[in-house]
Coordinates of C-alpha atoms in Angstrom, one line a residue:
X1 CA 187.4 92.8 116.5
X2 CA 186.6 92.6 120.2
X3 CA 189.6 91.4 122.6
X4 CA 189.8 90.2 126.0
X5 CA 191.4 92.2 128.7
X6 CA 195.1 91.4 129.4
X7 CA 196.9 89.5 132.2
X8 CA 198.1 93.0 133.2
X9 CA 194.8 94.6 133.2
X10 CA 193.4 91.8 135.3
X11 CA 196.3 92.2 137.7
X12 CA 195.4 95.8 137.8
X13 CA 192.0 95.5 138.4
X14 CA 193.2 92.7 141.4
X15 CA 195.3 94.9 143.0
X16 CA 192.5 97.6 143.5
X17 CA 189.6 95.3 144.1
X18 CA 191.1 92.4 145.9
X19 CA 194.6 92.9 147.6
X20 CA 193.2 96.3 149.2
X21 CA 190.4 94.6 150.9
X22 CA 190.8 93.6 154.6
X23 CA 191.5 90.4 155.4
X24 CA 188.0 89.6 156.9
X25 CA 186.6 90.5 153.4
X26 CA 188.5 87.5 152.0
X27 CA 187.4 84.5 154.3
X28 CA 184.8 83.2 151.9
X29 CA 183.8 82.9 148.5
X30 CA 180.9 85.0 148.8
X31 CA 182.8 88.1 149.8
X32 CA 185.4 87.4 147.6
X33 CA 183.0 87.1 144.4
X34 CA 180.9 90.4 145.6
X35 CA 184.7 92.3 145.2
X36 CA 185.1 90.7 141.7
X37 CA 181.6 91.9 141.1
X38 CA 182.5 95.3 142.0
X39 CA 185.8 95.0 139.6
X40 CA 183.5 93.7 136.9
X41 CA 181.2 97.0 137.0
X42 CA 184.3 99.0 136.9
X43 CA 185.7 97.0 133.9
X44 CA 182.3 97.8 132.3
X45 CA 181.8 101.1 133.5
X46 CA 185.3 102.9 133.2
X47 CA 188.0 100.7 131.7
X48 CA 186.3 100.0 128.3
X49 CA 184.9 103.5 128.2
X50 CA 188.6 104.9 127.5
X51 CA 189.4 105.6 123.9
X52 CA 192.5 103.0 124.0
X53 CA 190.2 100.1 125.3
X54 CA 187.6 100.6 123.0
X55 CA 188.4 97.1 121.4
X56 CA 187.8 95.1 124.6
X57 CA 185.1 92.8 124.7
X58 CA 182.1 93.7 127.0
X59 CA 181.8 90.5 129.3
X60 CA 179.1 88.9 131.6
X61 CA 179.8 88.7 135.2
X62 CA 180.5 85.1 134.8
X63 CA 183.0 85.6 132.1
X64 CA 184.6 88.1 133.9
X65 CA 184.9 85.8 137.0
X66 CA 186.3 83.0 134.8
X67 CA 189.1 85.1 133.6
X68 CA 189.8 86.4 137.3
X69 CA 190.2 82.6 138.2
X70 CA 192.3 82.1 135.3
X71 CA 194.5 84.5 135.4
X72 CA 194.9 85.8 139.1
X73 CA 197.6 83.6 140.7
X74 CA 195.8 83.2 143.9
X75 CA 192.7 82.0 142.6
X76 CA 194.4 79.5 139.8
X77 CA 193.8 76.5 142.4
X78 CA 190.0 77.0 142.6
X79 CA 189.5 77.0 138.8
X80 CA 188.3 73.3 138.8
X81 CA 185.5 74.3 140.9
X82 CA 184.5 77.5 139.6
X83 CA 181.1 76.6 138.0
X84 CA 180.4 75.2 141.6
X85 CA 181.5 78.3 143.3
X86 CA 179.5 80.6 141.0
X87 CA 176.3 78.5 141.7
X88 CA 176.4 79.0 144.8
X89 CA 177.2 82.6 145.0
X90 CA 174.2 83.4 142.9
X91 CA 172.1 81.2 145.5
X92 CA 173.7 83.3 148.1
X93 CA 172.7 86.5 146.3
X94 CA 169.2 85.2 146.3
X95 CA 168.9 85.5 150.2
X96 CA 170.5 89.0 150.5
X97 CA 167.8 91.3 151.6
X98 CA 166.5 93.9 149.3
X99 CA 165.6 97.4 150.0
X100 CA 164.1 100.0 147.8
X101 CA 161.6 102.4 146.9
X102 CA 157.8 102.8 145.4
X103 CA 158.2 106.3 144.0
X104 CA 154.2 108.1 143.6
X105 CA 153.4 111.0 141.9
X106 CA 151.5 113.8 143.8
X107 CA 148.1 112.3 143.3
X108 CA 149.3 108.9 144.2
X109 CA 147.7 107.4 140.6
X110 CA 151.1 106.6 139.1
X111 CA 154.4 105.1 140.4
X112 CA 157.8 105.1 138.8
X113 CA 159.3 101.8 137.3
X114 CA 163.0 101.4 135.8
X115 CA 163.7 98.9 133.2
X116 CA 166.7 96.9 132.8
X117 CA 169.3 98.0 130.2
X118 CA 168.4 95.8 127.4
X119 CA 165.3 96.5 125.5
X120 CA 163.7 93.4 126.2
X121 CA 164.2 93.6 130.0
X122 CA 161.5 93.5 132.6
X123 CA 160.2 96.8 134.2
X124 CA 160.5 97.0 138.3
X125 CA 160.8 99.3 141.3
X126 CA 164.2 100.6 142.0
X127 CA 165.7 98.5 144.9
X128 CA 169.0 96.4 145.6
X129 CA 170.9 94.7 148.0
X130 CA 171.4 95.5 151.4
X131 CA 175.0 96.2 152.3
X132 CA 177.0 95.8 155.5
X133 CA 176.2 98.0 158.5
X134 CA 173.7 99.6 156.4
X135 CA 170.0 100.4 157.9
X136 CA 166.9 99.7 155.5
X137 CA 166.4 103.4 154.6
X138 CA 170.0 104.0 153.8
X139 CA 169.8 101.1 151.6
X140 CA 166.8 102.3 149.8
X141 CA 168.0 105.9 149.5
X142 CA 171.2 104.6 148.0
X143 CA 169.7 102.2 145.4
X144 CA 167.1 104.8 144.2
X145 CA 170.1 107.2 143.9
X146 CA 171.9 105.0 141.8
X147 CA 169.3 103.8 139.5
X148 CA 167.6 107.1 138.8
X149 CA 169.7 109.8 139.9
X150 CA 166.5 110.7 142.7
X151 CA 167.3 111.6 146.1
X152 CA 164.7 110.3 148.2
X153 CA 166.1 111.0 151.2
X154 CA 164.0 114.1 152.1
X155 CA 160.7 112.2 151.4
X156 CA 161.3 108.8 153.0
X157 CA 159.1 108.0 156.0
X158 CA 160.6 105.0 157.9
X159 CA 157.1 104.3 158.8
X160 CA 155.7 103.7 155.2
X161 CA 156.8 100.7 153.8
X162 CA 155.6 97.1 152.2
X163 CA 157.2 94.0 153.0
X164 CA 157.1 91.1 150.7
X165 CA 159.1 87.7 151.0
X166 CA 160.3 86.7 147.7
X167 CA 161.4 82.9 147.9
X168 CA 164.4 83.2 150.5
X169 CA 164.6 86.9 149.8
X170 CA 163.0 89.5 152.5
X171 CA 162.2 92.7 150.5
X172 CA 161.1 96.1 151.8
X173 CA 159.9 99.2 149.6
X174 CA 159.3 102.7 151.1
X175 CA 156.4 104.5 149.9
X176 CA 157.7 108.0 148.8
X177 CA 155.1 110.4 147.9
X178 CA 154.9 114.0 145.8
X179 CA 157.3 113.3 143.2
X180 CA 156.4 115.2 140.0
X181 CA 156.0 113.4 136.6
X182 CA 158.5 115.9 135.1
X183 CA 161.0 115.1 137.3
X184 CA 164.4 114.2 135.3
X185 CA 166.0 111.0 135.9
X186 CA 169.5 110.1 135.3
X187 CA 171.2 106.7 136.6
X188 CA 174.5 107.0 138.6
X189 CA 175.5 103.4 136.9
X190 CA 175.9 102.3 133.6
X191 CA 174.7 99.6 131.5
X192 CA 172.1 98.8 134.4
X193 CA 169.2 101.1 133.7
X194 CA 168.1 101.7 130.4
X195 CA 164.5 103.4 130.6
X196 CA 162.0 105.0 133.3
X197 CA 158.3 105.2 133.2
X198 CA 155.7 106.2 135.0
X199 CA 152.8 103.6 135.5
X200 CA 149.2 104.0 136.2
X201 CA 148.9 101.9 139.2
X202 CA 145.4 100.8 138.5
X203 CA 146.9 98.9 135.2
X204 CA 150.0 97.3 137.1
X205 CA 149.1 93.2 137.3
X206 CA 148.0 92.4 141.0
X207 CA 148.2 88.8 140.6
X208 CA 150.8 86.2 139.6
X209 CA 148.5 85.2 136.8
X210 CA 148.1 88.7 135.6
X211 CA 151.7 89.4 135.4
X212 CA 151.9 86.5 133.1
X213 CA 149.8 88.2 130.4
X214 CA 151.2 90.5 127.8
X215 CA 150.9 94.3 128.4
X216 CA 150.8 96.2 125.6
X217 CA 150.9 100.2 125.1
X218 CA 149.2 101.9 122.3
X219 CA 152.4 101.8 120.0
X220 CA 152.5 97.8 120.4
X221 CA 155.3 97.8 122.8
X222 CA 155.2 94.8 125.2
X223 CA 156.1 95.3 128.8
X224 CA 157.3 92.7 131.2
X225 CA 157.2 93.3 134.8
X226 CA 159.5 91.9 137.5
X227 CA 158.3 91.3 141.0
X228 CA 155.6 94.2 140.6
X229 CA 152.6 92.1 141.3
X230 CA 153.0 91.3 145.0
X231 CA 153.2 94.9 146.2
X232 CA 150.4 96.2 144.0
X233 CA 147.5 95.0 146.1
X234 CA 149.0 96.2 149.4
X235 CA 149.8 99.6 147.8
X236 CA 146.4 100.1 146.5
X237 CA 145.3 99.5 150.1
X238 CA 147.8 101.8 151.4
X239 CA 146.7 104.6 148.9
X240 CA 143.0 103.9 149.6
X241 CA 143.5 104.5 153.3
X242 CA 145.5 107.6 152.8
X243 CA 142.9 109.2 150.8
X244 CA 140.3 108.8 153.4
X245 CA 142.1 110.6 155.4
X246 CA 143.9 107.9 157.7
X247 CA 147.3 107.5 158.5
X248 CA 148.6 104.0 157.0
X249 CA 150.5 102.1 159.3
X250 CA 153.4 99.8 157.8
X251 CA 152.1 96.8 155.4
X252 CA 153.5 93.4 155.1
X253 CA 152.1 91.4 152.2
X254 CA 151.9 88.0 152.4
X255 CA 154.4 85.7 150.9
X256 CA 153.2 85.9 147.2
X257 CA 151.9 82.2 145.5
X258 CA 150.6 81.9 141.9
X259 CA 146.8 82.4 141.8
X260 CA 144.1 80.3 140.1
X261 CA 143.8 80.6 136.4
X262 CA 140.9 83.1 135.4
X263 CA 142.5 86.4 136.5
X264 CA 141.2 89.4 134.9
X265 CA 143.1 90.4 131.7
X266 CA 145.6 93.5 132.5
X267 CA 144.9 97.0 130.7
X268 CA 147.4 98.0 128.5
X269 CA 149.5 100.7 129.6
X270 CA 149.5 103.9 127.8
X271 CA 152.1 105.1 125.7
X272 CA 152.1 108.6 127.6
X273 CA 153.2 106.9 130.6
X274 CA 156.4 105.9 129.4
X275 CA 159.5 108.3 129.9
X276 CA 162.1 108.2 127.4
X277 CA 165.2 106.0 127.6
X278 CA 167.6 106.9 130.2
X279 CA 171.0 108.4 129.2
X280 CA 174.1 106.7 130.4
X281 CA 175.5 109.4 132.8
X282 CA 177.5 108.3 135.7
X283 CA 179.6 107.6 138.4
X284 CA 180.9 104.3 139.6
X285 CA 178.5 102.1 141.9
X286 CA 179.0 102.7 145.4
X287 CA 181.3 100.4 146.8
X288 CA 179.0 100.0 149.6
X289 CA 176.5 98.4 147.4
X290 CA 178.7 95.3 147.0
X291 CA 180.0 95.2 150.3
X292 CA 179.7 92.0 152.0
X293 CA 176.6 91.6 154.6
X294 CA 176.8 90.9 158.4
X295 CA 178.0 87.9 159.8
X296 CA 174.5 87.2 160.9
X297 CA 173.2 87.1 157.3
X298 CA 176.4 85.1 156.0
X299 CA 175.3 82.3 158.9
X300 CA 171.7 82.4 157.7
X301 CA 172.4 81.6 154.2
X302 CA 174.7 79.0 155.5
X303 CA 172.0 77.1 157.2
X304 CA 171.3 73.7 156.2
X305 CA 174.2 71.5 156.6
X306 CA 178.1 71.4 156.9
X307 CA 180.4 72.3 154.2
X308 CA 181.7 69.4 152.1
X309 CA 185.5 69.1 151.5
X310 CA 185.8 70.0 147.8
X311 CA 187.2 73.7 147.3
X312 CA 183.6 74.8 145.7
X313 CA 181.9 74.0 148.4
X314 CA 183.9 74.9 151.6
X315 CA 182.7 78.4 151.7
X316 CA 183.2 78.6 155.5
X317 CA 186.9 77.6 155.5
X318 CA 188.3 79.3 152.4
X319 CA 191.1 81.6 153.0
X320 CA 192.3 83.7 150.1
X321 CA 196.0 83.6 150.1
X322 CA 197.6 87.1 148.6
X323 CA 201.2 85.4 148.7
X324 CA 201.0 83.9 145.1
X325 CA 199.7 87.5 143.7
X326 CA 202.0 89.5 145.6
X327 CA 205.3 87.2 144.5
X328 CA 203.8 87.3 140.9
X329 CA 203.4 91.2 140.8
X330 CA 206.6 91.5 142.6
X331 CA 205.4 93.5 145.5

């Protein structure tokens, strides 16, 4: 029977991932919850992997955050506002810029997609959130390495990219060519990536309506795509220009809007285009991946009115007090 982590284990995690942070990283709930998210990855990826912890329960980030607020002395006063704090954190994360890569085969007919860990998860391009003091290219290299094990630093050209605005989120995917289909992929993070697949670009959805239709392979498997369609048309245009001998400039796709009904039915993805499920190899996710963003990013996310007085809303006025924790742990 699975069991919850003990108070001692949560205190140990707190010391490692919260108490060691600079004071500037503990001045808002967003920054604090990024650190709790890093602690959660550590719990899922490493703590539960130890033989003596085989009975520990796998937790969602929200469940883990709730335990931290319940057990950690410095967070107890905010337990009543946890729902609001967590909701605002998720809203804030949707404003953080995202960087990644569209990895192409040498003939530019196929691109690499990754699937979430669960079998019914969607497929998308390897990508992730931009970290503090990180360039666009550095973020793309890090995220692709973490999710696939592939180092694209030698093949990334900073002039080759597609920009898409997804709601409040600015995204940029660099176009990386000449990666063989025989490349072995293995994620550096556990429980995040479940499989890899080479997909024919001509078979991918290029409109919102197409993306909502069922893609079925020859074996009857269904494939859902996560934010793939906004990049497909500009990617096809980039490849077409490249084949004509031109030198494609950077590509900025328009903000995606749902198209009218009546889009052509999407072609089935051949089973041969799917790679084997990824092994759960790995090291811990880079701490930089969850580092708080720059002050400008935080200010932009906070725009839209002054914070209310309730603890769950006063993000800009939040100060995390180490005192109760240190006293409880007898430091």
